[in-house]
Short mmCIF file of C-alpha atoms and ligand atoms in Angstrom, two decimals:
data_model
loop_
_atom_site.label_atom_id
_atom_site.label_comp_id
_atom_site.label_asym_id
_atom_site.label_seq_id
_atom_site.Cartn_x
_atom_site.Cartn_y
_atom_site.Cartn_z
CA MET A 1280 -26.91 -7.94 15.49
CA ALA A 1281 -23.20 -7.23 15.88
CA GLU A 1282 -21.53 -4.74 13.58
CA ARG A 1283 -18.77 -6.14 11.41
CA LEU A 1284 -15.26 -4.71 11.18
CA ILE A 1285 -13.14 -5.95 8.30
CA VAL A 1286 -9.39 -5.44 8.41
CA ILE A 1287 -7.33 -5.81 5.25
CA GLY A 1288 -3.70 -6.61 6.10
CA GLY A 1289 -2.73 -8.74 9.09
CA ASP A 1290 0.46 -7.14 10.29
CA ALA A 1291 1.47 -4.17 12.43
CA ALA A 1292 -1.19 -1.60 11.60
CA GLY A 1293 -4.06 -3.96 10.83
CA MET A 1294 -3.75 -6.22 13.84
CA SER A 1295 -3.02 -3.33 16.22
CA ALA A 1296 -6.29 -1.78 15.07
CA ALA A 1297 -8.15 -5.08 15.39
CA SER A 1298 -6.80 -5.81 18.90
CA GLN A 1299 -7.54 -2.33 20.21
CA ALA A 1300 -11.08 -2.42 18.83
CA ARG A 1301 -11.62 -5.83 20.45
CA ARG A 1302 -10.33 -4.59 23.83
CA ARG A 1303 -13.10 -1.99 23.85
CA ARG A 1304 -15.91 -3.90 22.20
CA GLY A 1305 -16.94 -7.49 22.89
CA ARG A 1306 -17.83 -10.00 20.18
CA ASP A 1307 -21.58 -9.52 20.65
CA ASP A 1308 -21.13 -5.89 19.73
CA LEU A 1309 -18.39 -6.17 17.08
CA GLU A 1310 -17.46 -9.07 14.82
CA ILE A 1311 -13.90 -8.70 13.51
CA VAL A 1312 -12.61 -10.39 10.36
CA ALA A 1313 -9.00 -9.88 9.21
CA PHE A 1314 -7.87 -10.82 5.71
CA GLU A 1315 -4.15 -11.47 5.25
CA ARG A 1316 -2.75 -12.74 1.99
CA GLY A 1317 0.37 -14.25 3.54
CA HIS A 1318 0.94 -17.04 6.06
CA PHE A 1319 1.61 -14.89 9.15
CA THR A 1320 0.07 -12.24 11.37
CA SER A 1321 1.74 -9.56 13.50
CA TYR A 1322 5.26 -10.40 12.45
CA SER A 1323 8.31 -8.18 12.64
CA ALA A 1324 9.43 -7.35 9.11
CA CYS A 1325 12.06 -5.26 10.89
CA GLY A 1326 13.59 -8.46 12.23
CA ILE A 1327 13.96 -10.16 8.84
CA PRO A 1328 17.60 -9.06 8.30
CA TYR A 1329 18.58 -10.46 11.72
CA TRP A 1330 16.86 -13.78 10.99
CA ILE A 1331 18.49 -13.99 7.56
CA GLY A 1332 21.85 -13.12 9.15
CA GLY A 1333 21.43 -15.88 11.75
CA LEU A 1334 21.34 -13.62 14.82
CA VAL A 1335 17.72 -14.62 15.41
CA PRO A 1336 17.66 -18.38 15.00
CA GLU A 1337 13.96 -19.12 14.50
CA ARG A 1338 11.49 -17.57 12.12
CA ASP A 1339 8.69 -17.82 14.66
CA GLN A 1340 10.60 -15.58 17.05
CA LEU A 1341 9.63 -12.77 14.67
CA VAL A 1342 5.94 -13.48 15.09
CA ALA A 1343 4.57 -11.39 17.96
CA ARG A 1344 1.09 -12.94 17.83
CA ALA A 1345 0.14 -15.96 15.78
CA PRO A 1346 -3.25 -16.26 14.03
CA GLU A 1347 -4.37 -18.81 16.65
CA THR A 1348 -3.76 -16.26 19.41
CA PHE A 1349 -5.96 -13.75 17.64
CA ARG A 1350 -8.64 -16.38 17.08
CA ASP A 1351 -8.56 -17.91 20.57
CA GLU A 1352 -7.81 -14.94 22.78
CA TYR A 1353 -9.18 -12.00 20.80
CA ASP A 1354 -12.10 -13.56 18.96
CA ILE A 1355 -10.77 -12.21 15.70
CA ASP A 1356 -11.58 -14.28 12.62
CA VAL A 1357 -8.18 -14.27 10.87
CA ARG A 1358 -8.28 -15.53 7.30
CA LEU A 1359 -4.76 -16.26 6.12
CA GLN A 1360 -3.91 -16.64 2.44
CA HIS A 1361 -6.88 -14.51 1.55
CA GLU A 1362 -6.04 -11.67 -0.78
CA VAL A 1363 -8.57 -8.88 -0.98
CA THR A 1364 -9.02 -7.98 -4.64
CA ALA A 1365 -11.70 -5.29 -4.44
CA ILE A 1366 -13.47 -2.94 -2.05
CA ASP A 1367 -17.03 -2.03 -2.99
CA LEU A 1368 -17.95 1.07 -1.01
CA ASP A 1369 -21.53 1.21 -2.36
CA ARG A 1370 -22.35 -2.35 -1.33
CA ARG A 1371 -20.01 -2.07 1.66
CA GLU A 1372 -18.29 -5.34 0.98
CA VAL A 1373 -14.85 -6.66 0.11
CA VAL A 1374 -14.01 -9.40 -2.36
CA ALA A 1375 -11.17 -11.76 -1.45
CA ARG A 1376 -9.43 -14.57 -3.30
CA ASP A 1377 -8.72 -17.72 -1.31
CA LEU A 1378 -5.13 -18.36 -2.35
CA ALA A 1379 -5.00 -21.83 -0.76
CA GLY A 1380 -8.42 -23.30 -1.41
CA GLY A 1381 -9.30 -21.36 -4.54
CA GLY A 1382 -12.50 -19.48 -5.06
CA GLU A 1383 -13.74 -16.09 -4.04
CA VAL A 1384 -15.19 -14.79 -0.79
CA ARG A 1385 -17.45 -11.76 -0.40
CA ALA A 1386 -17.82 -10.20 3.02
CA GLY A 1387 -19.90 -7.20 4.04
CA PHE A 1388 -18.62 -4.60 6.49
CA ASP A 1389 -19.90 -1.74 8.59
CA THR A 1390 -16.38 -0.54 9.30
CA LEU A 1391 -13.24 -1.14 7.26
CA VAL A 1392 -9.56 -0.79 8.15
CA TYR A 1393 -7.22 -0.52 5.17
CA ALA A 1394 -3.78 -1.62 6.36
CA VAL A 1395 -2.06 -3.26 3.39
CA GLY A 1396 1.37 -1.74 3.92
CA ALA A 1397 3.74 -0.66 1.19
CA THR A 1398 4.71 -2.05 -2.21
CA PRO A 1399 8.38 -2.48 -3.10
CA ARG A 1400 9.55 -0.42 -6.06
CA LEU A 1401 10.40 -2.87 -8.83
CA PRO A 1402 11.92 -1.80 -12.14
CA ASP A 1403 11.04 -3.95 -15.19
CA TRP A 1404 14.20 -6.04 -14.92
CA ALA A 1405 13.20 -7.10 -11.41
CA ARG A 1406 9.78 -8.29 -12.58
CA SER A 1407 11.18 -10.80 -15.05
CA GLY A 1408 10.64 -13.73 -12.67
CA VAL A 1409 14.29 -14.89 -12.68
CA ALA A 1410 14.84 -17.41 -9.87
CA GLY A 1411 17.10 -16.18 -7.07
CA VAL A 1412 15.84 -12.58 -6.93
CA PHE A 1413 14.14 -11.57 -3.67
CA GLY A 1414 12.47 -8.66 -1.95
CA VAL A 1415 12.23 -8.67 1.84
CA GLN A 1416 8.95 -6.85 2.36
CA THR A 1417 7.07 -9.59 4.21
CA LEU A 1418 7.97 -12.59 6.32
CA ASP A 1419 6.94 -14.79 3.37
CA ASP A 1420 9.55 -12.94 1.26
CA GLY A 1421 12.15 -13.46 3.98
CA ALA A 1422 11.29 -17.17 4.21
CA ALA A 1423 11.68 -17.59 0.44
CA LEU A 1424 15.11 -15.91 0.57
CA ARG A 1425 16.24 -18.03 3.48
CA ASP A 1426 15.16 -21.22 1.72
CA TRP A 1427 17.19 -20.18 -1.34
CA LEU A 1428 20.27 -19.44 0.78
CA GLU A 1429 20.06 -22.84 2.46
CA ALA A 1430 19.31 -24.94 -0.64
CA GLU A 1431 21.93 -26.57 -2.87
CA PRO A 1432 23.78 -25.27 -4.75
CA ARG A 1433 24.57 -22.88 -1.93
CA PRO A 1434 24.80 -19.28 -3.16
CA ARG A 1435 28.23 -17.73 -2.63
CA ARG A 1436 27.93 -14.35 -4.30
CA ALA A 1437 25.17 -11.89 -3.41
CA VAL A 1438 24.29 -8.58 -4.99
CA VAL A 1439 22.08 -6.20 -3.02
CA VAL A 1440 20.45 -3.58 -5.21
CA GLY A 1441 19.62 -0.33 -3.42
CA GLY A 1442 21.47 1.25 -0.52
CA GLY A 1443 18.61 2.44 1.70
CA TYR A 1444 18.56 1.15 5.25
CA ILE A 1445 16.97 -2.15 4.22
CA GLY A 1446 19.64 -2.74 1.56
CA VAL A 1447 22.35 -1.89 4.09
CA GLU A 1448 20.88 -4.23 6.73
CA MET A 1449 20.52 -7.03 4.19
CA ALA A 1450 24.10 -6.57 2.98
CA GLU A 1451 25.26 -6.96 6.57
CA ALA A 1452 23.06 -10.04 7.04
CA LEU A 1453 24.46 -11.74 3.94
CA VAL A 1454 28.05 -10.99 4.96
CA GLN A 1455 27.31 -12.54 8.32
CA ARG A 1456 26.14 -15.67 6.50
CA GLY A 1457 29.53 -15.81 4.81
CA LEU A 1458 28.56 -14.65 1.32
CA ASP A 1459 30.62 -12.30 -0.86
CA VAL A 1460 28.42 -9.23 -1.01
CA THR A 1461 28.30 -6.32 -3.43
CA LEU A 1462 25.89 -3.46 -2.85
CA VAL A 1463 24.87 -1.42 -5.88
CA GLU A 1464 23.53 2.09 -5.35
CA ARG A 1465 22.80 4.61 -8.07
CA GLY A 1466 23.27 7.61 -5.75
CA GLU A 1467 26.58 8.91 -4.45
CA GLN A 1468 26.41 7.05 -1.14
CA PRO A 1469 24.49 4.21 0.44
CA MET A 1470 22.36 5.10 3.48
CA SER A 1471 20.46 7.94 1.90
CA THR A 1472 18.42 8.42 5.08
CA VAL A 1473 21.30 10.63 6.28
CA ASP A 1474 23.19 13.39 4.47
CA ASP A 1475 26.08 12.33 2.25
CA ASP A 1476 28.73 13.67 4.66
CA MET A 1477 27.40 11.27 7.31
CA ALA A 1478 26.69 8.45 4.85
CA VAL A 1479 30.40 8.41 3.91
CA LEU A 1480 31.10 7.11 7.41
CA VAL A 1481 28.55 4.33 6.97
CA ALA A 1482 30.02 3.37 3.61
CA ALA A 1483 33.49 3.16 5.16
CA ALA A 1484 32.20 0.85 7.89
CA MET A 1485 30.48 -1.34 5.31
CA ARG A 1486 33.70 -1.67 3.34
CA GLY A 1487 35.42 -2.44 6.63
CA VAL A 1488 33.30 -5.57 7.06
CA GLY A 1489 33.99 -6.70 3.52
CA ILE A 1490 30.98 -5.34 1.61
CA GLU A 1491 31.92 -4.09 -1.83
CA ILE A 1492 30.04 -0.90 -2.62
CA ARG A 1493 29.41 0.29 -6.16
CA THR A 1494 27.91 3.79 -6.17
CA GLY A 1495 26.73 5.85 -9.12
CA VAL A 1496 25.82 2.58 -10.81
CA GLU A 1497 22.46 1.75 -12.33
CA VAL A 1498 21.23 -1.82 -12.70
CA THR A 1499 19.83 -2.48 -16.16
CA GLY A 1500 19.08 -6.20 -16.15
CA LEU A 1501 19.83 -9.73 -15.01
CA THR A 1502 21.32 -12.74 -16.69
CA GLU A 1503 20.45 -16.33 -15.86
CA GLN A 1504 21.98 -19.72 -16.28
CA ASP A 1505 20.25 -23.07 -15.80
CA GLY A 1506 17.12 -21.27 -14.65
CA ARG A 1507 18.90 -19.31 -11.89
CA VAL A 1508 20.21 -15.77 -11.70
CA SER A 1509 23.88 -15.64 -12.68
CA ALA A 1510 24.68 -11.92 -12.85
CA VAL A 1511 23.39 -8.41 -12.35
CA VAL A 1512 23.97 -6.27 -15.42
CA THR A 1513 24.75 -2.61 -14.75
CA ASP A 1514 25.69 0.44 -16.79
CA ASP A 1515 29.20 -0.19 -15.45
CA GLY A 1516 29.61 -3.87 -16.24
CA SER A 1517 28.30 -7.16 -14.98
CA LEU A 1518 28.39 -8.46 -11.38
CA PRO A 1519 28.26 -12.23 -10.87
CA ALA A 1520 25.46 -13.20 -8.49
CA ASP A 1521 23.94 -16.42 -7.14
CA VAL A 1522 21.35 -14.42 -5.22
CA VAL A 1523 20.00 -10.89 -5.64
CA VAL A 1524 18.24 -8.95 -2.88
CA LEU A 1525 16.18 -5.90 -3.75
CA GLY A 1526 16.06 -2.86 -1.51
CA LEU A 1527 14.88 -0.20 -3.92
CA GLY A 1528 12.47 1.50 -1.58
CA VAL A 1529 8.73 1.29 -1.29
CA ARG A 1530 5.64 3.30 -2.09
CA PRO A 1531 2.28 3.17 -0.37
CA ASN A 1532 0.23 0.15 -1.45
CA THR A 1533 -2.82 1.94 -2.75
CA ALA A 1534 -3.99 -0.14 -5.70
CA LEU A 1535 -7.19 -1.29 -3.97
CA ALA A 1536 -7.76 2.10 -2.37
CA GLU A 1537 -7.41 3.91 -5.65
CA ALA A 1538 -9.79 1.54 -7.42
CA ALA A 1539 -12.33 2.05 -4.64
CA GLY A 1540 -12.02 5.83 -4.85
CA LEU A 1541 -10.28 6.49 -1.52
CA PRO A 1542 -8.45 9.83 -1.56
CA LEU A 1543 -4.68 9.81 -2.10
CA GLY A 1544 -2.44 12.68 -1.02
CA PRO A 1545 0.56 14.33 -2.70
CA SER A 1546 2.98 11.75 -1.25
CA GLY A 1547 0.89 8.94 -2.78
CA GLY A 1548 -0.50 7.58 0.50
CA VAL A 1549 -4.13 7.33 1.55
CA GLN A 1550 -5.26 10.58 3.15
CA VAL A 1551 -6.45 10.29 6.73
CA ASP A 1552 -7.32 12.68 9.52
CA ARG A 1553 -5.67 12.64 12.94
CA ARG A 1554 -7.94 9.85 14.12
CA MET A 1555 -6.92 7.73 11.07
CA ARG A 1556 -10.31 8.13 9.35
CA VAL A 1557 -10.01 8.15 5.58
CA LEU A 1558 -10.90 11.68 4.51
CA GLY A 1559 -14.50 11.96 3.39
CA VAL A 1560 -15.30 8.23 3.49
CA PRO A 1561 -17.40 7.40 6.56
CA GLY A 1562 -16.67 4.12 8.29
CA VAL A 1563 -13.36 3.58 6.48
CA TRP A 1564 -10.04 3.88 8.31
CA ALA A 1565 -6.45 3.43 7.16
CA ALA A 1566 -3.13 3.04 8.96
CA GLY A 1567 0.50 2.08 8.49
CA ASP A 1568 2.72 2.10 5.43
CA CYS A 1569 -0.23 2.73 3.08
CA VAL A 1570 -1.08 6.19 4.46
CA GLU A 1571 0.53 9.58 4.31
CA THR A 1572 1.06 11.59 7.41
CA LEU A 1573 2.09 15.06 8.56
CA HIS A 1574 5.76 15.86 9.02
CA ARG A 1575 5.76 17.97 12.14
CA VAL A 1576 8.89 19.90 11.18
CA SER A 1577 8.34 20.63 7.50
CA GLY A 1578 4.56 20.79 7.81
CA LEU A 1579 4.35 18.75 4.60
CA PRO A 1580 2.46 15.51 3.96
CA VAL A 1581 4.95 12.65 3.82
CA HIS A 1582 5.13 8.90 3.41
CA VAL A 1583 7.42 7.52 6.12
CA PRO A 1584 7.01 3.73 6.13
CA LEU A 1585 8.19 2.63 9.55
CA GLY A 1586 6.96 0.02 11.98
CA THR A 1587 6.97 2.49 14.84
CA HIS A 1588 4.32 4.60 13.05
CA ALA A 1589 2.31 1.61 11.77
CA ASN A 1590 1.84 0.25 15.29
CA LYS A 1591 0.86 3.63 16.72
CA GLN A 1592 -1.49 4.47 13.86
CA GLY A 1593 -3.18 1.08 14.02
CA ARG A 1594 -3.64 1.52 17.75
CA VAL A 1595 -5.18 4.97 17.25
CA ALA A 1596 -7.60 3.62 14.62
CA GLY A 1597 -8.58 0.71 16.87
CA ILE A 1598 -9.18 2.90 19.93
CA ASN A 1599 -11.44 5.18 17.89
CA ILE A 1600 -13.30 2.27 16.29
CA GLY A 1601 -13.74 0.87 19.78
CA GLY A 1602 -15.48 4.07 20.89
CA GLY A 1603 -12.52 5.82 22.51
CA TYR A 1604 -10.64 8.91 21.43
CA ALA A 1605 -7.06 8.93 20.15
CA THR A 1606 -5.09 10.91 17.59
CA PHE A 1607 -1.86 10.44 15.67
CA PRO A 1608 0.00 13.75 15.75
CA GLY A 1609 2.41 13.18 12.84
CA VAL A 1610 6.05 12.17 12.60
CA ILE A 1611 9.50 13.70 12.74
CA GLY A 1612 11.26 10.87 10.92
CA THR A 1613 13.28 9.35 13.74
CA ALA A 1614 15.01 6.12 12.73
CA VAL A 1615 17.95 4.01 13.83
CA THR A 1616 19.90 1.18 12.29
CA LYS A 1617 23.37 -0.35 12.32
CA VAL A 1618 26.01 -1.92 10.12
CA CYS A 1619 27.71 -4.54 12.24
CA GLU A 1620 28.95 -2.43 15.15
CA LEU A 1621 28.48 0.98 13.56
CA GLU A 1622 25.23 2.63 14.63
CA VAL A 1623 23.26 5.25 12.75
CA GLY A 1624 20.47 7.49 14.05
CA ARG A 1625 18.55 10.29 12.43
CA THR A 1626 15.62 12.53 13.22
CA GLY A 1627 13.91 15.48 11.57
CA LEU A 1628 15.07 16.97 8.29
CA ARG A 1629 18.22 16.25 6.31
CA GLU A 1630 19.81 19.23 4.56
CA ARG A 1631 17.97 18.42 1.33
CA ASP A 1632 14.63 18.21 3.20
CA ALA A 1633 15.28 21.52 4.94
CA HIS A 1634 16.00 23.12 1.55
CA ALA A 1635 12.90 21.59 0.02
CA ALA A 1636 10.74 22.82 2.89
CA GLY A 1637 12.11 26.34 2.36
CA PHE A 1638 14.01 26.74 5.63
CA GLU A 1639 17.08 28.89 6.04
CA PHE A 1640 19.35 26.82 8.17
CA VAL A 1641 22.81 26.15 9.46
CA SER A 1642 24.45 22.81 9.99
CA VAL A 1643 27.35 21.63 12.11
CA VAL A 1644 29.21 18.37 12.35
CA ILE A 1645 31.21 17.53 15.46
CA GLU A 1646 33.45 14.64 16.40
CA SER A 1647 33.40 13.27 19.91
CA THR A 1648 33.42 9.90 21.64
CA ASN A 1649 30.80 7.59 23.08
CA ARG A 1650 32.56 7.41 26.48
CA ALA A 1651 35.10 9.47 28.38
CA GLY A 1652 38.27 9.42 26.27
CA TYR A 1653 40.22 7.52 28.95
CA TYR A 1654 37.53 4.92 29.57
CA PRO A 1655 38.09 1.50 27.92
CA GLY A 1656 36.11 1.13 24.73
CA ALA A 1657 35.87 4.85 23.92
CA ARG A 1658 35.20 5.16 20.20
CA PRO A 1659 34.42 7.98 17.80
CA MET A 1660 30.97 9.47 17.43
CA THR A 1661 29.96 12.03 14.83
CA VAL A 1662 26.94 14.25 15.41
CA LYS A 1663 25.36 16.54 12.86
CA LEU A 1664 22.78 19.16 13.75
CA ILE A 1665 20.68 21.25 11.41
CA ALA A 1666 19.11 24.36 12.96
CA GLU A 1667 16.86 27.04 11.58
CA ARG A 1668 18.45 30.42 11.03
CA PRO A 1669 18.22 32.79 12.79
CA SER A 1670 15.88 31.24 15.39
CA GLY A 1671 18.25 28.39 16.24
CA ARG A 1672 15.33 25.93 16.36
CA LEU A 1673 16.53 22.38 15.83
CA LEU A 1674 15.34 21.00 12.46
CA GLY A 1675 17.22 17.75 12.21
CA ALA A 1676 19.97 15.59 13.67
CA GLN A 1677 22.07 12.65 12.61
CA ILE A 1678 24.49 10.50 14.59
CA VAL A 1679 26.97 7.91 13.35
CA GLY A 1680 29.19 6.08 15.79
CA TRP A 1681 29.95 2.97 17.77
CA SER A 1682 28.13 1.64 20.79
CA GLU A 1683 25.63 3.97 22.46
CA ALA A 1684 25.45 6.17 19.34
CA ALA A 1685 22.12 5.32 17.74
CA LYS A 1686 19.76 5.66 20.66
CA ARG A 1687 21.29 9.04 21.58
CA ILE A 1688 19.13 10.29 18.73
CA ASP A 1689 16.14 9.92 21.04
CA ALA A 1690 17.26 12.87 23.17
CA LEU A 1691 17.51 14.93 20.02
CA ALA A 1692 14.13 13.66 18.81
CA VAL A 1693 12.50 14.81 22.04
CA ALA A 1694 14.19 18.21 21.73
CA LEU A 1695 13.05 18.51 18.14
CA TRP A 1696 9.51 17.33 18.88
CA ASN A 1697 9.26 20.07 21.50
CA GLY A 1698 10.64 22.80 19.28
CA MET A 1699 13.81 23.43 21.28
CA THR A 1700 16.57 25.68 20.01
CA VAL A 1701 20.20 24.61 20.01
CA ASP A 1702 20.82 27.20 22.71
CA ASP A 1703 18.14 25.64 24.94
CA MET A 1704 19.73 22.28 24.35
CA THR A 1705 23.20 23.23 25.56
CA ALA A 1706 21.85 23.24 29.12
CA LEU A 1707 20.02 19.90 28.89
CA ASP A 1708 20.55 17.80 32.00
CA LEU A 1709 21.77 14.63 30.25
CA GLY A 1710 23.29 11.77 32.19
CA TYR A 1711 27.06 11.59 32.52
CA ALA A 1712 29.44 8.97 33.82
CA PRO A 1713 32.69 7.95 32.11
CA PRO A 1714 31.37 4.55 30.85
CA TYR A 1715 28.50 6.30 29.04
CA ALA A 1716 29.68 9.69 27.82
CA PRO A 1717 32.39 12.30 27.98
CA VAL A 1718 31.63 15.00 30.56
CA TRP A 1719 30.23 17.03 27.65
CA ASP A 1720 27.97 14.58 25.89
CA PRO A 1721 28.40 14.63 22.07
CA VAL A 1722 24.80 15.88 21.82
CA LEU A 1723 25.64 18.87 24.02
CA VAL A 1724 28.88 19.58 22.16
CA ALA A 1725 26.93 19.61 18.90
CA ALA A 1726 24.26 21.91 20.32
CA ARG A 1727 26.88 24.24 21.75
CA THR A 1728 28.72 24.29 18.45
CA ALA A 1729 25.59 25.01 16.49
CA GLY A 1730 24.85 27.81 18.89
CA VAL A 1731 28.18 29.58 18.28
CA PRO A 1732 27.33 32.54 16.06
CA GLY A 1733 29.31 32.39 12.85
CA LEU A 1734 30.43 28.81 13.07
CA ALA A 1735 27.08 27.42 12.18
CA VAL A 1736 26.68 29.57 9.15
CA ALA A 1737 30.20 28.92 8.00
CA THR A 1738 29.62 25.18 8.03
CA GLY A 1739 26.19 25.54 6.54
CA PRO A 1740 25.01 26.36 3.09
CA CYS A 1741 26.22 29.97 3.19
CA SER A 1742 29.49 31.80 3.62
CA ALA A 1743 30.95 33.92 6.39
CA GLU A 1744 30.25 37.01 4.26
CA GLU A 1745 26.60 36.10 4.09
CA LEU A 1746 26.71 35.64 7.83
CA ARG A 1747 28.05 39.16 8.35
CA ALA A 1748 25.46 40.50 5.96
CA ALA A 1749 22.81 38.70 7.96
CA GLY A 1750 23.93 40.61 11.04
CA ALA A 1751 25.91 37.96 12.91
CA GLU A 1752 27.31 39.26 16.15
CA LEU A 1753 30.55 37.35 15.78
CA VAL A 1754 32.35 35.71 12.87
CA LEU A 1755 35.14 33.54 14.13
CA ASP A 1756 38.47 33.55 12.39
CA ASP A 1757 40.72 33.17 15.42
CA LEU A 1758 40.43 29.81 17.09
CA THR A 1759 42.81 30.48 19.96
CA GLY A 1760 41.27 29.41 23.22
CA PHE A 1761 38.64 27.12 21.76
CA PRO A 1762 38.40 23.49 22.92
CA ALA A 1763 40.22 21.21 20.48
CA ALA A 1764 37.14 19.47 19.06
CA LEU A 1765 35.36 22.76 18.50
CA ALA A 1766 38.43 24.37 16.97
CA ASP A 1767 38.75 21.47 14.51
CA VAL A 1768 35.21 21.97 13.36
CA LEU A 1769 35.74 25.71 13.10
CA ARG A 1770 38.91 25.26 11.07
CA LEU A 1771 37.13 22.91 8.74
CA ALA A 1772 34.28 25.33 8.41
CA LEU A 1773 36.51 28.29 7.71
CA GLN A 1774 38.48 26.33 5.11
CA GLU A 1775 35.21 25.61 3.31
C1 FAD B 1124 13.46 -5.68 6.05
C2 FAD B 1124 12.71 -4.60 6.78
C3 FAD B 1124 13.26 -4.01 7.90
C4 FAD B 1124 12.57 -3.01 8.56
N1 FAD B 1124 13.15 -2.44 9.67
C5 FAD B 1124 12.45 -1.49 10.35
C6 FAD B 1124 12.98 -0.93 11.54
O1 FAD B 1124 14.08 -1.30 11.98
N2 FAD B 1124 12.25 0.01 12.19
C7 FAD B 1124 11.03 0.43 11.74
O2 FAD B 1124 10.38 1.28 12.37
N3 FAD B 1124 10.49 -0.10 10.61
C8 FAD B 1124 11.17 -1.04 9.93
N4 FAD B 1124 10.63 -1.59 8.80
C9 FAD B 1124 9.33 -1.11 8.31
C10 FAD B 1124 8.19 -1.83 9.00
O3 FAD B 1124 8.36 -3.21 8.91
C11 FAD B 1124 6.90 -1.41 8.35
O4 FAD B 1124 6.79 -0.01 8.45
C12 FAD B 1124 5.69 -2.05 9.01
O5 FAD B 1124 5.74 -3.43 8.88
C13 FAD B 1124 4.43 -1.53 8.34
O6 FAD B 1124 3.33 -2.16 8.90
P1 FAD B 1124 1.97 -2.23 8.09
O7 FAD B 1124 1.05 -3.04 8.91
O8 FAD B 1124 1.56 -0.89 7.66
O9 FAD B 1124 2.34 -2.99 6.74
P2 FAD B 1124 2.95 -4.45 6.53
O10 FAD B 1124 3.79 -4.85 7.66
O11 FAD B 1124 3.57 -4.44 5.17
O12 FAD B 1124 1.66 -5.36 6.52
C14 FAD B 1124 0.72 -5.28 5.51
C15 FAD B 1124 0.14 -6.65 5.35
O13 FAD B 1124 -0.92 -6.57 4.41
C16 FAD B 1124 -0.94 -7.76 3.64
N5 FAD B 1124 -1.64 -7.43 2.41
C17 FAD B 1124 -1.27 -6.58 1.43
N6 FAD B 1124 -2.20 -6.53 0.46
C18 FAD B 1124 -3.19 -7.37 0.84
C19 FAD B 1124 -4.43 -7.73 0.26
N7 FAD B 1124 -4.83 -7.22 -0.91
N8 FAD B 1124 -5.20 -8.62 0.90
C20 FAD B 1124 -4.81 -9.15 2.10
N9 FAD B 1124 -3.64 -8.84 2.70
C21 FAD B 1124 -2.84 -7.94 2.07
C22 FAD B 1124 0.53 -8.08 3.45
O14 FAD B 1124 0.71 -9.45 3.17
C23 FAD B 1124 1.13 -7.68 4.78
O15 FAD B 1124 1.24 -8.76 5.68
C24 FAD B 1124 11.30 -2.60 8.11
C25 FAD B 1124 10.74 -3.20 6.98
C26 FAD B 1124 11.43 -4.19 6.31
C27 FAD B 1124 10.81 -4.82 5.10
#
């Protein structure tokens, strides 16, 4: 008799695991059943902002593989609109509610993949059920928001609550649909995935496309009129709203796991080993936004909910379930996004992460351009590097700029993954031609700058005096003879 694999969660992690397991084991050997509470499988949540904004015209373009494809081509029994409500490890079965037909289904398993993603953070005011308030966690959420935006009376004023990358992308999407958009963020800057000095640039670009940004403001409630949201109430007054989009961050979705006794780590995610086996629970695997993973730079367990990890982790779980061998080696937190034309990339640790992990470090910020200065379309690019002191090992990098900025972070991610120092990086053989970069690529200028003894410390969290005390060979106070961009950074550093 065939073994049975049950997958809970039919998106990136769950269906990657299911497909990989199927590739290695035929249906006579392994029966695969996937429970998904929504209407879709293998969809791109990452694409929701671009569908809402109108850049991607059709919802189904976001669906990589439909349930029928899994059924017909992969022999995977996909059960949509089935919400798993319990996992019984003793009886080795799951209990699911049939959301469409009603009733309850019990299904036994030999192997289980827990891939239920993340749960949006919702303060009490967001749970009040006021019509016109939306999260964008799943494609069903996105579809509900789109329906609201297209129904009469057409919303004109939108408030986005939360300035993480999803809030920023949604603010852009709503502006592109022609709405008046206000983004409310309780921190000092939106785009908290980068340090504040870089986030300022993002905020400026958002204002440039007409998004009103209210920072240092806490939402306390909502008001409604005629059964629809009419305003967002904050500790700094009321903001009229016909639609409210929530981007308050997520936490691992572990309710079922916790109830079943699966181990949770310090970050709140399910604990797994490198092969994505749940620690100490034979036959149970977990992957995606519901698990915690190792940060390869800080060495700490972290929850980094990104599609790039969910797909890889699901694949690793599926290969192992299929009888192969694969491991997930951890993350370094590389991510990219954009606000209209402004691109943002980050990898590794921000300053606050480096502090929290206990590193001594230096940081530099340089200004350059995406192309040779004389080449048409050359636009500013700002690169920030954070390097361990005194080793010079790269700990983190952030880039904000116009075209060709975001994906430059990949070169830095590879350097960081491989433990390179900023000195090693100055000699990197990166491509150059005027349409793509200045002769010194911004990445190289940043590495070179971070490698200048004295400069790095002066721009970092300690003073030139501390630098001397730490035995620096050179503390720069005369900028004569330095290239202009470098001298600017030095001047700024010395002023600080
Ligand atoms: C708007 C948005 C933009 C994003 N942009 C990016 C990006 O640009 N780059 C990037 O790397 N990542 C991005 N992400 C993150 C990325 O989408 C997620 O990391 C990825 O989808 C996680 O995959 P997952 O399979 O772990 O979880 P999910 O995609 O959340 O899938 C989990 C599935 O489990 C189902 N489920 C939950 N509970 C149950 C239950 N009890 N029973 C049955 N089914 C259940 C859910 O309905 C869901 O379909 C974005 C996310 C959002 C929301």
